[in-house]
mmCIF file of N, CA and C in Angstrom:
data_model
loop_
_atom_site.group_PDB
_atom_site.id
_atom_site.type_symbol
_atom_site.label_atom_id
_atom_site.label_comp_id
_atom_site.label_asym_id
_atom_site.label_seq_id
_atom_site.Cartn_x
_atom_site.Cartn_y
_atom_site.Cartn_z
ATOM 1 N N GLN A 1 33.968 -2.357 1.029
ATOM 2 C CA GLN A 1 32.856 -2.848 0.332
ATOM 3 C C GLN A 1 31.476 -2.912 1.683
ATOM 4 N N VAL A 2 30.649 -1.954 1.247
ATOM 5 C CA VAL A 2 29.433 -1.879 1.737
ATOM 6 C C VAL A 2 28.860 -2.987 1.680
ATOM 7 N N GLN A 3 28.110 -3.610 2.801
ATOM 8 C CA GLN A 3 27.608 -4.749 2.697
ATOM 9 C C GLN A 3 26.126 -4.179 3.287
ATOM 10 N N LEU A 4 24.774 -4.413 2.397
ATOM 11 C CA LEU A 4 23.463 -3.847 2.750
ATOM 12 C C LEU A 4 22.854 -5.287 3.157
ATOM 13 N N VAL A 5 21.988 -5.518 4.105
ATOM 14 C CA VAL A 5 21.174 -6.441 4.251
ATOM 15 C C VAL A 5 19.566 -6.216 4.160
ATOM 16 N N GLU A 6 18.897 -6.880 3.711
ATOM 17 C CA GLU A 6 17.206 -6.137 3.649
ATOM 18 C C GLU A 6 16.648 -7.726 4.306
ATOM 19 N N SER A 7 15.498 -7.139 5.301
ATOM 20 C CA SER A 7 15.042 -8.581 5.370
ATOM 21 C C SER A 7 13.557 -7.938 5.917
ATOM 22 N N GLY A 8 12.793 -8.965 6.191
ATOM 23 C CA GLY A 8 11.239 -8.599 6.738
ATOM 24 C C GLY A 8 10.019 -8.899 5.370
ATOM 25 N N GLY A 9 10.661 -9.671 4.112
ATOM 26 C CA GLY A 9 10.081 -9.694 3.569
ATOM 27 C C GLY A 9 9.162 -11.399 3.766
ATOM 28 N N GLY A 10 8.193 -11.503 2.638
ATOM 29 C CA GLY A 10 7.394 -12.586 2.862
ATOM 30 C C GLY A 10 6.106 -12.827 1.745
ATOM 31 N N LEU A 11 5.443 -14.182 2.604
ATOM 32 C CA LEU A 11 3.823 -14.263 2.210
ATOM 33 C C LEU A 11 3.044 -13.263 2.785
ATOM 34 N N VAL A 12 1.863 -12.436 2.204
ATOM 35 C CA VAL A 12 1.089 -11.853 2.741
ATOM 36 C C VAL A 12 -0.163 -11.660 1.867
ATOM 37 N N GLN A 13 -1.679 -11.865 2.429
ATOM 38 C CA GLN A 13 -2.597 -11.908 2.021
ATOM 39 C C GLN A 13 -2.836 -9.997 1.104
ATOM 40 N N PRO A 14 -3.462 -9.855 0.115
ATOM 41 C CA PRO A 14 -3.950 -8.769 -0.024
ATOM 42 C C PRO A 14 -4.226 -7.649 0.909
ATOM 43 N N GLY A 15 -4.041 -6.443 1.254
ATOM 44 C CA GLY A 15 -4.447 -5.888 1.901
ATOM 45 C C GLY A 15 -3.814 -6.083 3.462
ATOM 46 N N GLY A 16 -2.784 -6.773 3.577
ATOM 47 C CA GLY A 16 -2.030 -6.801 4.607
ATOM 48 C C GLY A 16 -0.692 -5.629 4.397
ATOM 49 N N SER A 17 -0.034 -5.762 5.369
ATOM 50 C CA SER A 17 1.424 -5.284 5.398
ATOM 51 C C SER A 17 2.119 -5.697 5.965
ATOM 52 N N LEU A 18 3.572 -5.149 5.762
ATOM 53 C CA LEU A 18 5.072 -5.595 6.129
ATOM 54 C C LEU A 18 5.937 -4.347 6.166
ATOM 55 N N ARG A 19 6.641 -4.717 6.997
ATOM 56 C CA ARG A 19 7.985 -3.932 7.196
ATOM 57 C C ARG A 19 9.346 -4.190 7.193
ATOM 58 N N LEU A 20 9.769 -3.723 5.827
ATOM 59 C CA LEU A 20 11.009 -4.400 5.876
ATOM 60 C C LEU A 20 12.066 -3.616 6.369
ATOM 61 N N SER A 21 13.013 -3.908 6.723
ATOM 62 C CA SER A 21 14.246 -3.444 7.091
ATOM 63 C C SER A 21 15.785 -3.514 6.471
ATOM 64 N N CYS A 22 16.549 -2.885 6.616
ATOM 65 C CA CYS A 22 17.885 -2.439 5.997
ATOM 66 C C CYS A 22 18.746 -2.298 6.872
ATOM 67 N N THR A 23 19.957 -2.602 6.727
ATOM 68 C CA THR A 23 21.306 -2.253 7.404
ATOM 69 C C THR A 23 22.615 -2.937 6.805
ATOM 70 N N ALA A 24 23.117 -2.244 7.411
ATOM 71 C CA ALA A 24 24.696 -2.841 7.002
ATOM 72 C C ALA A 24 25.475 -3.557 7.788
ATOM 73 N N SER A 25 25.639 -4.700 7.214
ATOM 74 C CA SER A 25 25.872 -6.162 8.313
ATOM 75 C C SER A 25 27.725 -5.452 8.524
ATOM 76 N N ASP A 26 28.206 -4.369 7.769
ATOM 77 C CA ASP A 26 29.461 -4.312 7.763
ATOM 78 C C ASP A 26 30.012 -3.316 8.788
ATOM 79 N N GLY A 27 28.879 -2.660 9.408
ATOM 80 C CA GLY A 27 28.947 -1.491 10.353
ATOM 81 C C GLY A 27 29.054 -0.213 9.492
ATOM 82 N N HIS A 28 28.804 -0.301 8.061
ATOM 83 C CA HIS A 28 28.933 0.911 7.763
ATOM 84 C C HIS A 28 27.837 2.013 8.595
ATOM 85 N N ASP A 29 28.503 3.072 8.585
ATOM 86 C CA ASP A 29 27.279 4.391 9.294
ATOM 87 C C ASP A 29 26.171 4.921 8.042
ATOM 88 N N LEU A 30 24.873 4.687 8.622
ATOM 89 C CA LEU A 30 24.110 4.924 7.718
ATOM 90 C C LEU A 30 23.272 6.150 8.454
ATOM 91 N N ARG A 31 24.181 6.613 9.588
ATOM 92 C CA ARG A 31 23.259 7.787 9.895
ATOM 93 C C ARG A 31 22.934 8.975 9.165
ATOM 94 N N TYR A 32 24.136 9.191 8.485
ATOM 95 C CA TYR A 32 24.207 10.720 7.650
ATOM 96 C C TYR A 32 24.060 10.400 6.231
ATOM 97 N N THR A 33 23.400 9.438 5.877
ATOM 98 C CA THR A 33 22.920 9.090 4.254
ATOM 99 C C THR A 33 22.206 9.120 3.584
ATOM 100 N N ALA A 34 21.677 9.128 2.456
ATOM 101 C CA ALA A 34 20.633 8.840 1.840
ATOM 102 C C ALA A 34 20.481 7.181 1.587
ATOM 103 N N ILE A 35 19.648 7.026 1.775
ATOM 104 C CA ILE A 35 19.184 5.386 1.310
ATOM 105 C C ILE A 35 17.789 5.299 0.696
ATOM 106 N N GLY A 36 18.134 4.420 -0.342
ATOM 107 C CA GLY A 36 16.656 4.316 -0.916
ATOM 108 C C GLY A 36 16.001 2.790 -0.932
ATOM 109 N N TRP A 37 14.987 2.858 -1.192
ATOM 110 C CA TRP A 37 14.011 1.563 -1.494
ATOM 111 C C TRP A 37 13.758 1.052 -2.630
ATOM 112 N N PHE A 38 13.766 0.231 -3.279
ATOM 113 C CA PHE A 38 13.858 -0.491 -5.070
ATOM 114 C C PHE A 38 12.944 -1.697 -5.041
ATOM 115 N N HIS A 39 11.684 -1.503 -5.675
ATOM 116 C CA HIS A 39 11.070 -2.600 -6.042
ATOM 117 C C HIS A 39 10.874 -2.773 -7.323
ATOM 118 N N GLN A 40 11.365 -4.369 -7.610
ATOM 119 C CA GLN A 40 11.423 -4.792 -9.002
ATOM 120 C C GLN A 40 10.283 -5.982 -9.084
ATOM 121 N N ALA A 41 9.226 -5.689 -9.841
ATOM 122 C CA ALA A 41 8.465 -6.749 -10.232
ATOM 123 C C ALA A 41 8.675 -7.464 -11.174
ATOM 124 N N PRO A 42 8.159 -8.960 -10.849
ATOM 125 C CA PRO A 42 8.500 -9.962 -11.929
ATOM 126 C C PRO A 42 8.457 -9.364 -13.260
ATOM 127 N N GLY A 43 9.516 -9.540 -14.322
ATOM 128 C CA GLY A 43 9.250 -9.251 -15.685
ATOM 129 C C GLY A 43 9.447 -7.531 -15.775
ATOM 130 N N LYS A 44 9.636 -7.022 -14.980
ATOM 131 C CA LYS A 44 9.913 -5.352 -14.788
ATOM 132 C C LYS A 44 10.798 -5.083 -14.242
ATOM 133 N N GLU A 45 11.546 -3.888 -15.220
ATOM 134 C CA GLU A 45 12.792 -2.874 -14.462
ATOM 135 C C GLU A 45 12.280 -2.584 -12.917
ATOM 136 N N ARG A 46 13.505 -2.750 -12.191
ATOM 137 C CA ARG A 46 13.496 -1.904 -11.078
ATOM 138 C C ARG A 46 13.039 -0.433 -10.829
ATOM 139 N N GLU A 47 12.745 -0.231 -10.025
ATOM 140 C CA GLU A 47 11.649 1.463 -9.738
ATOM 141 C C GLU A 47 12.091 1.690 -8.472
ATOM 142 N N GLY A 48 12.494 2.917 -8.222
ATOM 143 C CA GLY A 48 12.844 3.551 -7.052
ATOM 144 C C GLY A 48 11.359 3.701 -6.613
ATOM 145 N N ILE A 49 11.226 3.243 -5.099
ATOM 146 C CA ILE A 49 9.756 3.626 -4.284
ATOM 147 C C ILE A 49 9.816 4.441 -3.555
ATOM 148 N N SER A 50 11.038 4.683 -2.821
ATOM 149 C CA SER A 50 11.260 5.053 -1.530
ATOM 150 C C SER A 50 12.475 5.626 -0.987
ATOM 151 N N CYS A 51 12.922 7.385 -0.745
ATOM 152 C CA CYS A 51 14.328 6.795 0.100
ATOM 153 C C CYS A 51 14.235 7.640 1.253
ATOM 154 N N ILE A 52 15.124 8.257 1.846
ATOM 155 C CA ILE A 52 15.246 9.273 3.235
ATOM 156 C C ILE A 52 16.715 9.562 3.209
ATOM 157 N N ARG A 53 16.927 10.829 3.203
ATOM 158 C CA ARG A 53 18.127 11.216 3.618
ATOM 159 C C ARG A 53 18.170 11.877 5.166
ATOM 160 N N ASN A 54 19.375 10.614 5.750
ATOM 161 C CA ASN A 54 19.173 10.134 7.341
ATOM 162 C C ASN A 54 19.610 11.762 8.015
ATOM 163 N N ASN A 55 20.253 12.420 7.258
ATOM 164 C CA ASN A 55 21.037 13.554 7.847
ATOM 165 C C ASN A 55 20.471 14.740 8.125
ATOM 166 N N ASN A 56 18.437 14.796 7.694
ATOM 167 C CA ASN A 56 17.961 15.901 7.969
ATOM 168 C C ASN A 56 16.490 15.384 7.900
ATOM 169 N N GLY A 57 16.198 13.950 7.400
ATOM 170 C CA GLY A 57 14.766 13.548 7.434
ATOM 171 C C GLY A 57 13.864 13.369 6.460
ATOM 172 N N PHE A 58 14.512 14.305 5.375
ATOM 173 C CA PHE A 58 13.935 14.272 4.011
ATOM 174 C C PHE A 58 13.639 12.786 3.348
ATOM 175 N N THR A 59 12.228 12.443 3.003
ATOM 176 C CA THR A 59 12.071 11.324 2.404
ATOM 177 C C THR A 59 11.058 11.751 1.469
ATOM 178 N N HIS A 60 10.733 10.748 0.328
ATOM 179 C CA HIS A 60 10.310 10.868 -0.836
ATOM 180 C C HIS A 60 9.752 9.311 -1.030
ATOM 181 N N TYR A 61 8.372 9.497 -1.563
ATOM 182 C CA TYR A 61 7.895 7.856 -2.067
ATOM 183 C C TYR A 61 7.248 8.485 -3.323
ATOM 184 N N ALA A 62 7.118 7.467 -4.360
ATOM 185 C CA ALA A 62 6.982 7.131 -5.764
ATOM 186 C C ALA A 62 5.384 7.034 -5.379
ATOM 187 N N ASP A 63 4.535 7.629 -6.803
ATOM 188 C CA ASP A 63 3.125 7.716 -6.755
ATOM 189 C C ASP A 63 2.956 6.153 -6.260
ATOM 190 N N SER A 64 3.337 5.097 -6.747
ATOM 191 C CA SER A 64 2.900 4.014 -6.660
ATOM 192 C C SER A 64 2.612 3.429 -5.035
ATOM 193 N N ILE A 65 3.262 4.061 -3.875
ATOM 194 C CA ILE A 65 3.380 3.540 -2.422
ATOM 195 C C ILE A 65 2.987 4.588 -1.881
ATOM 196 N N ARG A 66 2.930 5.676 -2.538
ATOM 197 C CA ARG A 66 2.425 7.101 -1.415
ATOM 198 C C ARG A 66 1.548 6.872 -0.523
ATOM 199 N N GLY A 67 1.079 7.459 0.341
ATOM 200 C CA GLY A 67 0.300 6.943 0.957
ATOM 201 C C GLY A 67 -0.275 6.088 2.112
ATOM 202 N N ARG A 68 0.249 4.786 1.732
ATOM 203 C CA ARG A 68 0.172 3.658 2.396
ATOM 204 C C ARG A 68 1.177 3.240 2.569
ATOM 205 N N SER A 69 2.495 3.762 2.760
ATOM 206 C CA SER A 69 3.930 3.599 3.079
ATOM 207 C C SER A 69 4.455 4.264 3.831
ATOM 208 N N THR A 70 5.626 4.106 4.815
ATOM 209 C CA THR A 70 6.278 4.968 5.646
ATOM 210 C C THR A 70 7.554 4.407 5.950
ATOM 211 N N ILE A 71 8.626 5.707 5.432
ATOM 212 C CA ILE A 71 10.324 5.453 5.607
ATOM 213 C C ILE A 71 10.734 5.896 6.491
ATOM 214 N N SER A 72 11.696 5.391 7.404
ATOM 215 C CA SER A 72 12.247 5.733 8.691
ATOM 216 C C SER A 72 13.357 5.269 9.323
ATOM 217 N N SER A 73 14.016 5.507 9.799
ATOM 218 C CA SER A 73 15.460 5.476 10.488
ATOM 219 C C SER A 73 15.240 5.080 11.918
ATOM 220 N N ASP A 74 16.073 4.574 12.422
ATOM 221 C CA ASP A 74 16.465 4.045 13.603
ATOM 222 C C ASP A 74 17.911 4.487 13.346
ATOM 223 N N LYS A 75 18.493 5.295 14.127
ATOM 224 C CA LYS A 75 19.884 5.954 14.140
ATOM 225 C C LYS A 75 20.749 5.242 15.295
ATOM 226 N N ALA A 76 20.160 4.637 16.097
ATOM 227 C CA ALA A 76 20.852 3.977 17.281
ATOM 228 C C ALA A 76 21.047 2.212 16.888
ATOM 229 N N ALA A 77 19.991 2.318 16.029
ATOM 230 C CA ALA A 77 20.340 0.800 15.632
ATOM 231 C C ALA A 77 21.106 0.852 14.190
ATOM 232 N N ASN A 78 21.289 1.580 13.413
ATOM 233 C CA ASN A 78 21.926 1.577 12.321
ATOM 234 C C ASN A 78 20.633 1.123 11.103
ATOM 235 N N MET A 79 19.492 1.468 11.562
ATOM 236 C CA MET A 79 18.472 0.482 10.718
ATOM 237 C C MET A 79 17.417 1.445 9.771
ATOM 238 N N ILE A 80 17.502 0.808 8.899
ATOM 239 C CA ILE A 80 16.109 1.928 7.803
ATOM 240 C C ILE A 80 14.892 0.885 7.663
ATOM 241 N N TYR A 81 14.044 1.142 7.579
ATOM 242 C CA TYR A 81 12.455 0.911 7.504
ATOM 243 C C TYR A 81 11.775 1.274 6.417
ATOM 244 N N LEU A 82 11.136 0.254 5.897
ATOM 245 C CA LEU A 82 9.965 0.882 4.596
ATOM 246 C C LEU A 82 8.976 -0.303 5.343
ATOM 247 N N GLN A 83 8.021 0.376 5.598
ATOM 248 C CA GLN A 83 6.492 -0.143 6.192
ATOM 249 C C GLN A 83 5.591 -0.070 5.131
ATOM 250 N N VAL A 84 4.983 -1.040 4.321
ATOM 251 C CA VAL A 84 3.639 -1.068 3.363
ATOM 252 C C VAL A 84 2.480 -1.724 3.990
ATOM 253 N N ASP A 85 1.690 -0.811 3.664
ATOM 254 C CA ASP A 85 0.480 -1.563 3.831
ATOM 255 C C ASP A 85 -0.295 -1.160 2.907
ATOM 256 N N ASN A 86 -1.563 -2.125 3.066
ATOM 257 C CA ASN A 86 -2.593 -2.452 1.990
ATOM 258 C C ASN A 86 -2.001 -3.165 0.904
ATOM 259 N N LEU A 87 -1.211 -3.960 1.031
ATOM 260 C CA LEU A 87 -0.565 -4.309 -0.656
ATOM 261 C C LEU A 87 -1.427 -4.713 -1.750
ATOM 262 N N LYS A 88 -1.059 -4.710 -2.310
ATOM 263 C CA LYS A 88 -1.401 -5.580 -3.529
ATOM 264 C C LYS A 88 -0.919 -6.292 -4.730
ATOM 265 N N THR A 89 -1.157 -7.311 -4.903
ATOM 266 C CA THR A 89 -0.316 -8.028 -5.817
ATOM 267 C C THR A 89 0.555 -7.438 -6.955
ATOM 268 N N GLU A 90 0.239 -6.342 -7.281
ATOM 269 C CA GLU A 90 1.239 -5.635 -7.860
ATOM 270 C C GLU A 90 2.068 -5.243 -7.026
ATOM 271 N N ASP A 91 2.530 -5.369 -6.215
ATOM 272 C CA ASP A 91 3.697 -4.927 -4.988
ATOM 273 C C ASP A 91 4.703 -6.221 -4.766
ATOM 274 N N GLN A 92 4.176 -7.053 -5.258
ATOM 275 C CA GLN A 92 5.178 -8.574 -5.029
ATOM 276 C C GLN A 92 6.445 -8.185 -6.065
ATOM 277 N N GLY A 93 7.455 -8.675 -5.571
ATOM 278 C CA GLY A 93 8.321 -8.868 -5.962
ATOM 279 C C GLY A 93 9.979 -8.647 -5.019
ATOM 280 N N ILE A 94 11.350 -8.433 -5.791
ATOM 281 C CA ILE A 94 12.059 -8.206 -4.720
ATOM 282 C C ILE A 94 12.381 -6.810 -4.225
ATOM 283 N N TYR A 95 12.328 -6.237 -2.970
ATOM 284 C CA TYR A 95 12.795 -5.131 -2.504
ATOM 285 C C TYR A 95 14.036 -4.862 -1.949
ATOM 286 N N THR A 96 14.638 -4.074 -2.695
ATOM 287 C CA THR A 96 16.221 -3.788 -2.289
ATOM 288 C C THR A 96 16.254 -2.759 -1.779
ATOM 289 N N CYS A 97 17.402 -2.248 -0.573
ATOM 290 C CA CYS A 97 18.070 -1.195 -0.387
ATOM 291 C C CYS A 97 19.145 -0.902 -1.558
ATOM 292 N N ALA A 98 19.478 0.571 -0.981
ATOM 293 C CA ALA A 98 20.663 1.194 -1.877
ATOM 294 C C ALA A 98 21.129 2.484 -0.828
ATOM 295 N N ILE A 99 22.456 2.523 -0.733
ATOM 296 C CA ILE A 99 23.049 3.709 -0.551
ATOM 297 C C ILE A 99 24.031 4.510 -1.651
ATOM 298 N N GLY A 100 24.063 5.633 -1.413
ATOM 299 C CA GLY A 100 25.613 6.536 -2.377
ATOM 300 C C GLY A 100 24.811 6.727 -3.622
ATOM 301 N N GLY A 101 23.463 7.161 -3.367
ATOM 302 C CA GLY A 101 22.711 7.944 -4.555
ATOM 303 C C GLY A 101 22.027 9.003 -3.610
ATOM 304 N N VAL A 102 21.275 9.532 -4.484
ATOM 305 C CA VAL A 102 20.829 11.201 -4.062
ATOM 306 C C VAL A 102 18.886 10.928 -4.540
ATOM 307 N N CYS A 103 18.756 11.408 -3.127
ATOM 308 C CA CYS A 103 17.265 11.415 -2.727
ATOM 309 C C CYS A 103 16.879 12.883 -2.329
ATOM 310 N N ASP A 104 15.987 13.515 -3.738
ATOM 311 C CA ASP A 104 15.586 14.587 -3.357
ATOM 312 C C ASP A 104 14.016 14.857 -3.702
ATOM 313 N N LEU A 105 13.730 15.969 -4.074
ATOM 314 C CA LEU A 105 12.707 16.149 -4.764
ATOM 315 C C LEU A 105 12.037 15.802 -5.787
ATOM 316 N N ASP A 106 13.167 15.083 -6.353
ATOM 317 C CA ASP A 106 12.454 14.736 -7.712
ATOM 318 C C ASP A 106 12.664 13.175 -7.711
ATOM 319 N N GLY A 107 12.935 12.616 -6.960
ATOM 320 C CA GLY A 107 13.133 11.222 -6.043
ATOM 321 C C GLY A 107 14.197 10.304 -5.963
ATOM 322 N N LEU A 108 14.175 9.142 -6.386
ATOM 323 C CA LEU A 108 15.417 8.677 -6.320
ATOM 324 C C LEU A 108 16.510 9.057 -7.627
ATOM 325 N N SER A 109 17.844 8.917 -7.512
ATOM 326 C CA SER A 109 18.597 8.950 -8.912
ATOM 327 C C SER A 109 18.622 7.497 -9.240
ATOM 328 N N ARG A 110 19.049 7.259 -10.412
ATOM 329 C CA ARG A 110 19.071 5.916 -11.083
ATOM 330 C C ARG A 110 20.675 5.280 -10.836
ATOM 331 N N ARG A 111 21.716 6.488 -10.363
ATOM 332 C CA ARG A 111 23.019 5.653 -9.668
ATOM 333 C C ARG A 111 22.678 5.147 -8.281
ATOM 334 N N TRP A 112 23.314 4.368 -7.903
ATOM 335 C CA TRP A 112 23.659 4.225 -6.165
ATOM 336 C C TRP A 112 24.678 3.176 -6.545
ATOM 337 N N ASP A 113 25.691 3.692 -5.533
ATOM 338 C CA ASP A 113 26.743 3.006 -4.908
ATOM 339 C C ASP A 113 26.886 1.550 -4.803
ATOM 340 N N TYR A 114 25.664 1.091 -3.548
ATOM 341 C CA TYR A 114 25.562 0.234 -2.742
ATOM 342 C C TYR A 114 24.626 -0.574 -3.180
ATOM 343 N N TRP A 115 24.281 -1.636 -3.389
ATOM 344 C CA TRP A 115 22.762 -2.493 -3.123
ATOM 345 C C TRP A 115 22.849 -3.806 -2.052
ATOM 346 N N GLY A 116 22.155 -4.053 -1.363
ATOM 347 C CA GLY A 116 22.045 -5.337 -1.045
ATOM 348 C C GLY A 116 21.224 -6.338 -2.312
ATOM 349 N N GLN A 117 21.173 -7.314 -1.212
ATOM 350 C CA GLN A 117 20.202 -8.457 -2.192
ATOM 351 C C GLN A 117 19.413 -8.630 -2.610
ATOM 352 N N GLY A 118 18.501 -8.173 -1.988
ATOM 353 C CA GLY A 118 16.958 -7.917 -1.491
ATOM 354 C C GLY A 118 16.222 -9.009 -1.103
ATOM 355 N N THR A 119 14.788 -8.596 -0.665
ATOM 356 C CA THR A 119 13.971 -9.501 -0.041
ATOM 357 C C THR A 119 12.670 -9.585 -0.746
ATOM 358 N N GLN A 120 12.521 -10.660 -0.692
ATOM 359 C CA GLN A 120 11.034 -10.935 -1.503
ATOM 360 C C GLN A 120 9.759 -11.020 -0.992
ATOM 361 N N ILE A 121 8.781 -10.109 -1.819
ATOM 362 C CA ILE A 121 7.225 -9.847 -0.989
ATOM 363 C C ILE A 121 6.411 -10.595 -2.066
ATOM 364 N N THR A 122 5.788 -11.653 -1.370
ATOM 365 C CA THR A 122 4.524 -12.261 -2.221
ATOM 366 C C THR A 122 3.128 -12.031 -1.599
ATOM 367 N N VAL A 123 2.493 -11.081 -2.391
ATOM 368 C CA VAL A 123 1.249 -10.949 -2.139
ATOM 369 C C VAL A 123 0.078 -11.967 -2.423
ATOM 370 N N SER A 124 -0.379 -13.043 -2.033
ATOM 371 C CA SER A 124 -1.613 -13.962 -2.517
ATOM 372 C C SER A 124 -2.288 -14.298 -1.070
ATOM 373 N N SER A 125 -3.372 -14.668 -1.681
ATOM 374 C CA SER A 125 -4.487 -15.140 -0.504
ATOM 375 C C SER A 125 -4.568 -16.808 -0.811
#
């Protein structure tokens, strides 16, 4: 059973930035897999917002964050990062990483095999 752990959430003012991190606490190798980031705003369905294929560096961003986010990986550290800038109140919610899905030109697949518990972002002045 893969155990994904997210960190980096918190309280930030509108216009601020956060860098979220995802790793496998059980040591599962993330270097050659696809990793997805998902956002669930309060009262809304979970949305796939970004993904990276770690084997070739392909990345995808949803329209909601394209242009103000960067997904990256540190293979040596087995970490995946999602930097989100110019945060807005609609960015509030739970951010979760997942593996075992598809990341391609069509975006993120709906089905992913393993999920983390998520990290909370609150955007407020």
